[in-house]
Amino acid sequence: CAPIEHHGPCIAVKFYSDELLLVGNGPLLKVYNHITGEVLTSKKIFKRNKIHGIVFQRDTVGIYGARSFSILSMSQILEDDALYEEEKMVNDWIIAGEFCSKGWELYLLTAHNVVLSVDSYSKTLQWERSVFGEKSILYSGSIKVLSQWEVMVNAGTVMDGIIIWDLHRQEVVHALKGHEGSIFSVQSSAENKYIVSCSDDRSIKLWSAKTGELKSTAWGHTARIWNLKFIGDEGVVSVSEDLTARTWRITEDEQLVPVHTYELHNGRHIWGLDVNAEGTIAATGGNDGRVRLIDITVDKVDRESETFTLEQIASQCQDDYQVQKKEIVKGFWQLQCGLVLITSFGGIFQYRDGKWSFVAQKPEFNNLTLTNGFTNQNVMTFTGSNGHTVLMKFDQEGKLIKEEAIHTPVSKVINVLSAVHEDDLYLLVESPNKQDKLTLYALKDSLQVTRQLQLTKAPTFVTTCFEVSSKLIFMGFRLSSLGIYDLETGEELKLIKKLSLSDTITSIRLLQETGDDVLLAITNRDGLYVYLRYNKSSNEHVFVHTNNIRKGFLEGSLTDVDSDDFIVYGFKSSWFYIYNESRDFEVAYENCGGAHRIWKLFHDSNGYKFVYVRDGSLHIRNVPKSPLPLVLSEGTHGREIRDIAIRQGCEKLLNITGAEDTTMKLSTMDKTTGQLRNYWTVRKHTSGLQKVKFLSEDLVASSSAREEFFVWRIDEQFKYPLIALIGTLQPSSTNPDLRIMDFSHKFVYEDGSVVGVFFVNVYSDSTIKSFYFNLSTNQFTPVFSGRYKTSCLWDVRILFHDDSIYILVGGTDGHLSVWNVTQQVPFTLADGQLQLQQLGETKTLSKWDCLVQVHQNGIKDLEVFPDEQGFSVVTAGDDNGLGLVKFILSDSVVGKVVAFEASAASSTVTSLSKISGKRVAAISVDQTSRLWSIDGDKLELCDSLYTTVADTGSSDATTIGGKNYLLVGGIGLSLWEVV
Amino acid sequence: MGKSSKDKRDLYYRKAKEEGWRARSAFKLLQLNDQFQLFKGVNRVVDLCAAPGSWSQVLSREIFEKRQETPTDVEPKIVAVDLQPMSPINGVTTLQADITHPMTLTKILEIFGGEPADFVCSDGAPDVTGLHDLDEYIQAQLILAALQLTTCLLRPGGTFVAKIFRGRDIDLMYSQLGFLFEKVICAKPRSSRGTSLEAFIVCLGYKPSATWKPTLDPDVSTEDFFKGANIGRYELREDLEYQEEKRTVAPFIACGDLSSYDSDATY
Ligand SMILES: C[S@@+](CC[C@H](N)C(=O)[O-])C[C@H]1O[C@@H](n2cnc3c(N)ncnc32)[C@H](O)[C@@H]1O
């Protein structure tokens, strides 16, 4: 076996130069060029331990983690191999490290408050120092080298606050008391003016380094704070379990005040933190393995935000514009040539290159004006309440070059929407009068109207958004309905009602059009978003992707012009958010005071611009495209991965991981580099995932507590894979704790083609239930149900032998049980295929046909190897054991344990995966994958490998091009090649 | 949500409420006792990391209260130590202190006044940070601190029980304990959830080293304490060479019979 890549908690990040960032990821040290985002090298530094800290002095780098450390030169790191041979060891956990001012020696602070000095060249121990009576355990600490003779040790204890001691004099200088609980980080400022600390009590305390006096206590994080770093002597950055990084400023009266909060990671915990020498960039590393950069320049948010009152706008203009009492901003649009705005009295202004200018005054647009624009064409449209519409065309320099007017056939207008398709601009005019039709205008950017079309809609429907393709018009309505119309005739082709349970369709966007086929991205305000495929000639539609954002209102979606990522935006309490859904991170947020009536989000290759009106003023929040790569490494779930499913029989390593964080991630991994590409984070389950499996190339099922059981379909006709929910099993009980622990499936055929799926599910209350899932109606029909005993069941498999159907069940009591269910199912077995017969009454499962005790307690996983007489089962036990059980199937079922390895691991064996050549990989919580071969009645250990993925709990394997790949999951993911 | 809400509905949780135990952990000690007869002939006990005190309750019932009924000549003594304060329990002396602090052990020894103990147990669990390797290390430190006290206080042949998390380095711990006890077993009571890594190390038959005399010194850390004990711990070497320490797998025993409640099941 050989490891390919590791994705897991990133605890250490360190800026090395203004270009290079050192990142510890498990045992690997990665060197990034953080300006370009490129990974220059990735080297394994330790054999078993994870990197917890990185320090350097000129080009000598000290790396430590657990009881290991290594001293390497930068050129060694960049050029040499087998660096793990340089690994050194001490007798205690290393809390902190620092080089002396000359770099000759590396000081290591251990968890019992002892400092060891290591010679940087010979890498041998020189001396150890401590202070008398202070050798109790530490959770954190740091070493501040002031000069060759003066070194301070900041020790964070579990009960007694912080002890600052002088390393060379071995004397306590200050005992900083005031925190409650364990100290998690303590740091000295650049000029040693201050010390900052945090603890279990969630506060940050600022102390005078000279006197030890407490200067300020700051609060803000909603969970424990793990790491702190000074920004010079002026500010502090903190990272926390609550997934945020916060910046704090030290005021003149030495108070710590909050500046900004950044949401950066997934799951739980941010550990790694560093600030560059200039104090402009911070890097963070999360439990999710993600590495992020943030621009922490203190006034950044101010620079990106602009606010103007109408008075300010008017006073900036050459022309003498008198702002009236009660005159407010009524509408605006961002054109390529600048932002154009209209007031409630018809004053039109333009904002370009930081300057406002007056464009025109249109007194006819008193009060109600509906403003639309066509950004790339530099065209604005204004519609008054009487339907009178003015079109304005600007040139690239912002000069008004043409003006036209349209008189709509309706006398009252409540809504005007715009859409663009290639060279055609469309305006849709809606009247409040239920009898009036909708009017669609098609125009060119020369402002010439080319067509006018009347559309009929259901009288109760209110249009909320619209989109045009080359043949079709799509309209979104309140009550979550969608209308599709023929662009040629205006005829309604289809009405899809109730996309979601409630609320309004907020946006429709054409993603792709091929012939009669269109793919749309549709958002609903309640958080649902879908990709819909529609074919004009067949008039059929299918949802090829369905997902939900977590909270807040969903107002629309965008495709990021640089990355092609799917971006969503909307309001969340008093915030407006822009979120990258594909990669699962926040792009930006703005405290705009809540959902507004007048707002718009614009996006182009320069970034995002959120414009809104609040208290009569115009607010512009720019989110310029970052010059820095914001995400250096994507990472995975930040919580335990409970199950992994790799799609079998295809070239790509397409996989789905299901985690404790209740989400599933659909991703691919590069076979050679192990690079992870996440496509979607699926948020349908409401409790931690139990199982996720591929049923076939494009069908997936997943289960969790609350009896959640879902069937999904993957669609790969688009440039990235899509995943849609197609089936939901209704829970049977009101016990929210009832978990579907495992499920097994077989396809059901009729006339040679697949018509449905036969499922058997096992539950935490010892019940066993079987269902038939009809693939055309997507409905579940119960087949049989029964109960084992009272213990929780962990595993189930449906097995065929001869023409009989069996189920094999394992659970917490360490027994395997087998039922012959041939008579209980509405299928017949012929040539290894289930043929559908008549679905009837739900049958009851009687007592098992065979029961065998294999383990002392829980059977965590099993793998089945069929043979002539029946099948052999390899079982993984909570009792550290691995069992081999042989079942002989005839009229009766006979099972016998033929081999048992009591100490197959030093901890629970949690997962098994079949590897070619009658082998299984057994993953255990001792972080070891062991490869066993099954030789007749024997289990033989062939190989054993250590993985740095903690809480090792899941695995899956596949064979591609003759190579075996094993994916191991826990807190992180690691990819292996198994020979 | 998740875990805490689950705890509330747990069968053992309800049973503990009914039977008056301060925590469901009581059943773990009771099931361990069913398997190993831990309390037989035991009069003097240290319960480390004892808050809120359900183990102390069990010990009080089994040792203190039973002796009240049928007195023996040896006076029972139960000392309970925790970082957290504990409300009083009949016959139990409580001490609020950090067991990894060298001074704490001295205080416990003082309470015992030179007499040995028959049984030392520790159900200690540090505040979990989420950094698995660190959490496991701190857990191991708690066990070592408890073991340190054990070597100073336990009578030959006595028993030591401690909570462990069966993580990546537990086999190192098994190996080291093997030097000090006749028998080292990894036991999992059925009341401990199958989905958690928790288990208990049961060390039977204390056999003090003939060559090493444990001495408590306020300036000696737990790590340093075991220097010279020759139990296979890595000792700081001048050349700081990386060394693989010895690992062994301890036999595993699930205790509490199969028909007892299954803590993973939901009814
Ligand atoms: C699971 S609880 C013990 C429950 C107890 N056996 C009972 O039955 O009620 C773990 C305890 O370990 C304690 N603990 C953790 N670290 C400690 C330390 N260094 N010194 C003393 N107690 C500690 C915690 O305060 C906590 O109360």
mmCIF file of C-alpha atoms in Angstrom, chain A residues 394-576:
data_model
loop_
_atom_site.group_PDB
_atom_site.id
_atom_site.type_symbol
_atom_site.label_atom_id
_atom_site.label_comp_id
_atom_site.label_asym_id
_atom_site.label_seq_id
_atom_site.Cartn_x
_atom_site.Cartn_y
_atom_site.Cartn_z
ATOM 1 C CA PHE A 394 -25.180 55.241 -23.263
ATOM 2 C CA ASP A 395 -21.787 54.892 -24.867
ATOM 3 C CA GLN A 396 -18.806 53.317 -23.191
ATOM 4 C CA GLU A 397 -17.767 56.718 -21.801
ATOM 5 C CA GLY A 398 -21.138 57.118 -20.161
ATOM 6 C CA LYS A 399 -22.532 59.667 -22.606
ATOM 7 C CA LEU A 400 -26.249 59.431 -23.333
ATOM 8 C CA ILE A 401 -26.380 58.771 -27.059
ATOM 9 C CA LYS A 402 -29.930 57.719 -27.733
ATOM 10 C CA GLU A 403 -33.342 57.888 -26.183
ATOM 11 C CA GLU A 404 -36.603 56.221 -27.235
ATOM 12 C CA ALA A 405 -40.029 55.803 -25.702
ATOM 13 C CA ILE A 406 -42.582 52.989 -25.697
ATOM 14 C CA HIS A 407 -46.247 53.327 -24.884
ATOM 15 C CA THR A 408 -47.431 50.078 -23.400
ATOM 16 C CA PRO A 409 -50.955 48.850 -24.181
ATOM 17 C CA VAL A 410 -51.834 48.797 -20.484
ATOM 18 C CA SER A 411 -52.700 51.864 -18.518
ATOM 19 C CA LYS A 412 -51.279 50.708 -15.247
ATOM 20 C CA VAL A 413 -48.093 48.809 -14.562
ATOM 21 C CA ILE A 414 -46.921 47.132 -11.392
ATOM 22 C CA ASN A 415 -43.974 45.191 -12.577
ATOM 23 C CA VAL A 416 -41.373 45.290 -15.340
ATOM 24 C CA LEU A 417 -38.701 42.647 -15.723
ATOM 25 C CA SER A 418 -35.773 42.412 -18.101
ATOM 26 C CA ALA A 419 -33.810 39.559 -19.655
ATOM 27 C CA VAL A 420 -31.165 39.209 -22.342
ATOM 28 C CA HIS A 421 -30.602 36.411 -24.766
ATOM 29 C CA GLU A 422 -27.660 36.873 -27.101
ATOM 30 C CA ASP A 423 -28.329 40.139 -28.980
ATOM 31 C CA ASP A 424 -31.950 40.368 -27.990
ATOM 32 C CA LEU A 425 -33.128 42.418 -25.058
ATOM 33 C CA TYR A 426 -36.494 41.652 -23.514
ATOM 34 C CA LEU A 427 -38.820 43.635 -21.329
ATOM 35 C CA LEU A 428 -41.827 42.047 -19.692
ATOM 36 C CA VAL A 429 -44.588 44.413 -18.570
ATOM 37 C CA GLU A 430 -47.218 43.310 -16.065
ATOM 38 C CA SER A 431 -50.419 45.132 -15.178
ATOM 39 C CA PRO A 432 -52.188 44.833 -11.821
ATOM 40 C CA ASN A 433 -55.430 44.256 -13.707
ATOM 41 C CA LYS A 434 -56.072 40.502 -13.719
ATOM 42 C CA GLN A 435 -57.670 40.618 -17.155
ATOM 43 C CA ASP A 436 -54.664 42.208 -18.807
ATOM 44 C CA LYS A 437 -52.182 40.082 -20.598
ATOM 45 C CA LEU A 438 -48.463 40.324 -20.068
ATOM 46 C CA THR A 439 -46.652 42.274 -22.749
ATOM 47 C CA LEU A 440 -43.245 41.178 -23.937
ATOM 48 C CA TYR A 441 -41.059 43.526 -25.935
ATOM 49 C CA ALA A 442 -38.052 42.329 -27.848
ATOM 50 C CA LEU A 443 -35.579 45.011 -28.753
ATOM 51 C CA LYS A 444 -32.094 45.511 -30.058
ATOM 52 C CA ASP A 445 -29.490 47.586 -28.321
ATOM 53 C CA SER A 446 -30.191 50.248 -30.917
ATOM 54 C CA LEU A 447 -33.396 50.619 -28.861
ATOM 55 C CA GLN A 448 -35.521 49.554 -31.792
ATOM 56 C CA VAL A 449 -38.428 47.334 -30.792
ATOM 57 C CA THR A 450 -38.429 44.248 -33.002
ATOM 58 C CA ARG A 451 -41.407 42.383 -31.596
ATOM 59 C CA GLN A 452 -44.293 42.735 -29.246
ATOM 60 C CA LEU A 453 -46.038 39.693 -27.845
ATOM 61 C CA GLN A 454 -49.048 39.185 -25.581
ATOM 62 C CA LEU A 455 -48.837 36.374 -23.031
ATOM 63 C CA THR A 456 -51.652 34.914 -20.997
ATOM 64 C CA LYS A 457 -51.076 33.819 -17.440
ATOM 65 C CA ALA A 458 -53.316 32.474 -14.767
ATOM 66 C CA PRO A 459 -55.080 35.466 -13.188
ATOM 67 C CA THR A 460 -53.953 34.751 -9.654
ATOM 68 C CA PHE A 461 -50.296 34.519 -10.558
ATOM 69 C CA VAL A 462 -47.879 37.330 -9.883
ATOM 70 C CA THR A 463 -44.698 37.263 -11.890
ATOM 71 C CA THR A 464 -41.487 37.469 -9.908
ATOM 72 C CA CYS A 465 -38.755 36.697 -12.405
ATOM 73 C CA PHE A 466 -38.260 35.745 -16.024
ATOM 74 C CA GLU A 467 -35.735 34.363 -18.459
ATOM 75 C CA VAL A 468 -35.594 33.860 -22.216
ATOM 76 C CA SER A 469 -33.856 31.251 -24.361
ATOM 77 C CA SER A 470 -33.794 31.200 -28.148
ATOM 78 C CA LYS A 471 -37.172 29.460 -28.306
ATOM 79 C CA LEU A 472 -38.758 29.795 -24.902
ATOM 80 C CA ILE A 473 -39.845 32.185 -22.208
ATOM 81 C CA PHE A 474 -39.700 31.112 -18.562
ATOM 82 C CA MET A 475 -41.603 32.878 -15.854
ATOM 83 C CA GLY A 476 -41.431 32.430 -12.114
ATOM 84 C CA PHE A 477 -44.453 33.199 -9.975
ATOM 85 C CA ARG A 478 -45.332 33.571 -6.379
ATOM 86 C CA LEU A 479 -46.458 30.349 -4.731
ATOM 87 C CA SER A 480 -43.412 28.690 -6.206
ATOM 88 C CA SER A 481 -44.701 27.976 -9.708
ATOM 89 C CA LEU A 482 -43.024 28.118 -13.075
ATOM 90 C CA GLY A 483 -44.520 28.826 -16.492
ATOM 91 C CA ILE A 484 -42.893 27.914 -19.801
ATOM 92 C CA TYR A 485 -44.052 29.749 -22.959
ATOM 93 C CA ASP A 486 -43.253 29.535 -26.620
ATOM 94 C CA LEU A 487 -41.221 32.587 -27.604
ATOM 95 C CA GLU A 488 -42.633 32.481 -31.137
ATOM 96 C CA THR A 489 -46.332 32.220 -30.378
ATOM 97 C CA GLY A 490 -46.579 33.229 -26.741
ATOM 98 C CA GLU A 491 -48.508 30.045 -26.045
ATOM 99 C CA GLU A 492 -48.190 28.515 -22.602
ATOM 100 C CA LEU A 493 -46.455 25.125 -22.973
ATOM 101 C CA LYS A 494 -46.219 24.058 -19.396
ATOM 102 C CA LEU A 495 -47.016 25.156 -15.891
ATOM 103 C CA ILE A 496 -45.093 23.485 -13.068
ATOM 104 C CA LYS A 497 -46.858 24.168 -9.820
ATOM 105 C CA LYS A 498 -45.463 24.146 -6.316
ATOM 106 C CA LEU A 499 -41.800 23.601 -6.896
ATOM 107 C CA SER A 500 -41.435 24.047 -3.192
ATOM 108 C CA LEU A 501 -43.881 23.993 -0.319
ATOM 109 C CA SER A 502 -44.073 27.702 -0.020
ATOM 110 C CA ASP A 503 -42.802 31.060 -1.061
ATOM 111 C CA THR A 504 -41.717 32.513 -4.344
ATOM 112 C CA ILE A 505 -39.470 31.643 -7.218
ATOM 113 C CA THR A 506 -36.794 34.308 -6.996
ATOM 114 C CA SER A 507 -34.729 33.654 -10.104
ATOM 115 C CA ILE A 508 -34.551 31.596 -13.293
ATOM 116 C CA ARG A 509 -31.327 31.384 -15.186
ATOM 117 C CA LEU A 510 -30.565 29.631 -18.472
ATOM 118 C CA LEU A 511 -27.403 27.569 -18.054
ATOM 119 C CA GLN A 512 -27.324 25.607 -21.270
ATOM 120 C CA GLU A 513 -29.284 25.222 -24.471
ATOM 121 C CA THR A 514 -28.791 22.474 -27.022
ATOM 122 C CA GLY A 515 -31.439 22.186 -29.682
ATOM 123 C CA ASP A 516 -34.758 21.767 -27.933
ATOM 124 C CA ASP A 517 -33.108 21.030 -24.605
ATOM 125 C CA VAL A 518 -32.619 23.661 -21.960
ATOM 126 C CA LEU A 519 -31.071 23.522 -18.507
ATOM 127 C CA LEU A 520 -32.223 26.142 -15.997
ATOM 128 C CA ALA A 521 -31.065 27.075 -12.534
ATOM 129 C CA ILE A 522 -34.039 28.118 -10.427
ATOM 130 C CA THR A 523 -34.020 29.523 -6.905
ATOM 131 C CA ASN A 524 -36.888 29.665 -4.456
ATOM 132 C CA ARG A 525 -36.939 32.146 -1.596
ATOM 133 C CA ASP A 526 -37.295 29.422 1.056
ATOM 134 C CA GLY A 527 -33.790 28.173 0.237
ATOM 135 C CA LEU A 528 -34.501 25.491 -2.349
ATOM 136 C CA TYR A 529 -32.622 25.601 -5.609
ATOM 137 C CA VAL A 530 -32.993 23.232 -8.514
ATOM 138 C CA TYR A 531 -31.558 22.566 -11.951
ATOM 139 C CA LEU A 532 -34.383 21.811 -14.341
ATOM 140 C CA ARG A 533 -34.031 20.158 -17.691
ATOM 141 C CA TYR A 534 -36.841 20.805 -20.170
ATOM 142 C CA ASN A 535 -37.316 19.531 -23.688
ATOM 143 C CA LYS A 536 -39.507 21.582 -25.966
ATOM 144 C CA SER A 537 -40.451 18.873 -28.411
ATOM 145 C CA SER A 538 -41.422 16.286 -25.803
ATOM 146 C CA ASN A 539 -42.684 19.003 -23.408
ATOM 147 C CA GLU A 540 -41.141 16.995 -20.565
ATOM 148 C CA HIS A 541 -39.177 18.251 -17.637
ATOM 149 C CA VAL A 542 -36.968 16.663 -14.996
ATOM 150 C CA PHE A 543 -35.260 18.040 -11.922
ATOM 151 C CA VAL A 544 -31.650 17.032 -12.311
ATOM 152 C CA HIS A 545 -30.364 18.797 -9.245
ATOM 153 C CA THR A 546 -32.038 19.700 -5.968
ATOM 154 C CA ASN A 547 -30.509 21.218 -2.884
ATOM 155 C CA ASN A 548 -31.171 23.663 -0.088
ATOM 156 C CA ILE A 549 -29.176 26.422 1.425
ATOM 157 C CA ARG A 550 -28.992 26.229 5.186
ATOM 158 C CA LYS A 551 -30.675 29.354 6.365
ATOM 159 C CA GLY A 552 -31.935 32.688 5.251
ATOM 160 C CA PHE A 553 -33.742 33.790 2.122
ATOM 161 C CA LEU A 554 -32.465 32.759 -1.262
ATOM 162 C CA GLU A 555 -32.829 35.565 -3.790
ATOM 163 C CA GLY A 556 -30.909 34.335 -6.785
ATOM 164 C CA SER A 557 -27.950 32.566 -8.308
ATOM 165 C CA LEU A 558 -25.005 33.404 -10.535
ATOM 166 C CA THR A 559 -22.224 31.582 -12.282
ATOM 167 C CA ASP A 560 -18.869 32.965 -11.199
ATOM 168 C CA VAL A 561 -17.191 34.199 -14.373
ATOM 169 C CA ASP A 562 -13.737 33.036 -13.326
ATOM 170 C CA SER A 563 -14.329 29.693 -11.703
ATOM 171 C CA ASP A 564 -17.682 28.593 -13.176
ATOM 172 C CA ASP A 565 -18.776 27.981 -9.583
ATOM 173 C CA PHE A 566 -22.438 28.199 -8.643
ATOM 174 C CA ILE A 567 -22.997 31.275 -6.485
ATOM 175 C CA VAL A 568 -26.136 32.015 -4.487
ATOM 176 C CA TYR A 569 -27.166 35.152 -2.667
ATOM 177 C CA GLY A 570 -29.881 36.470 -0.429
ATOM 178 C CA PHE A 571 -30.692 37.775 3.022
ATOM 179 C CA LYS A 572 -30.006 36.205 6.381
ATOM 180 C CA SER A 573 -31.442 38.219 9.280
ATOM 181 C CA SER A 574 -29.837 41.640 8.937
ATOM 182 C CA TRP A 575 -27.218 40.484 6.449
ATOM 183 C CA PHE A 576 -26.956 40.105 2.722
#
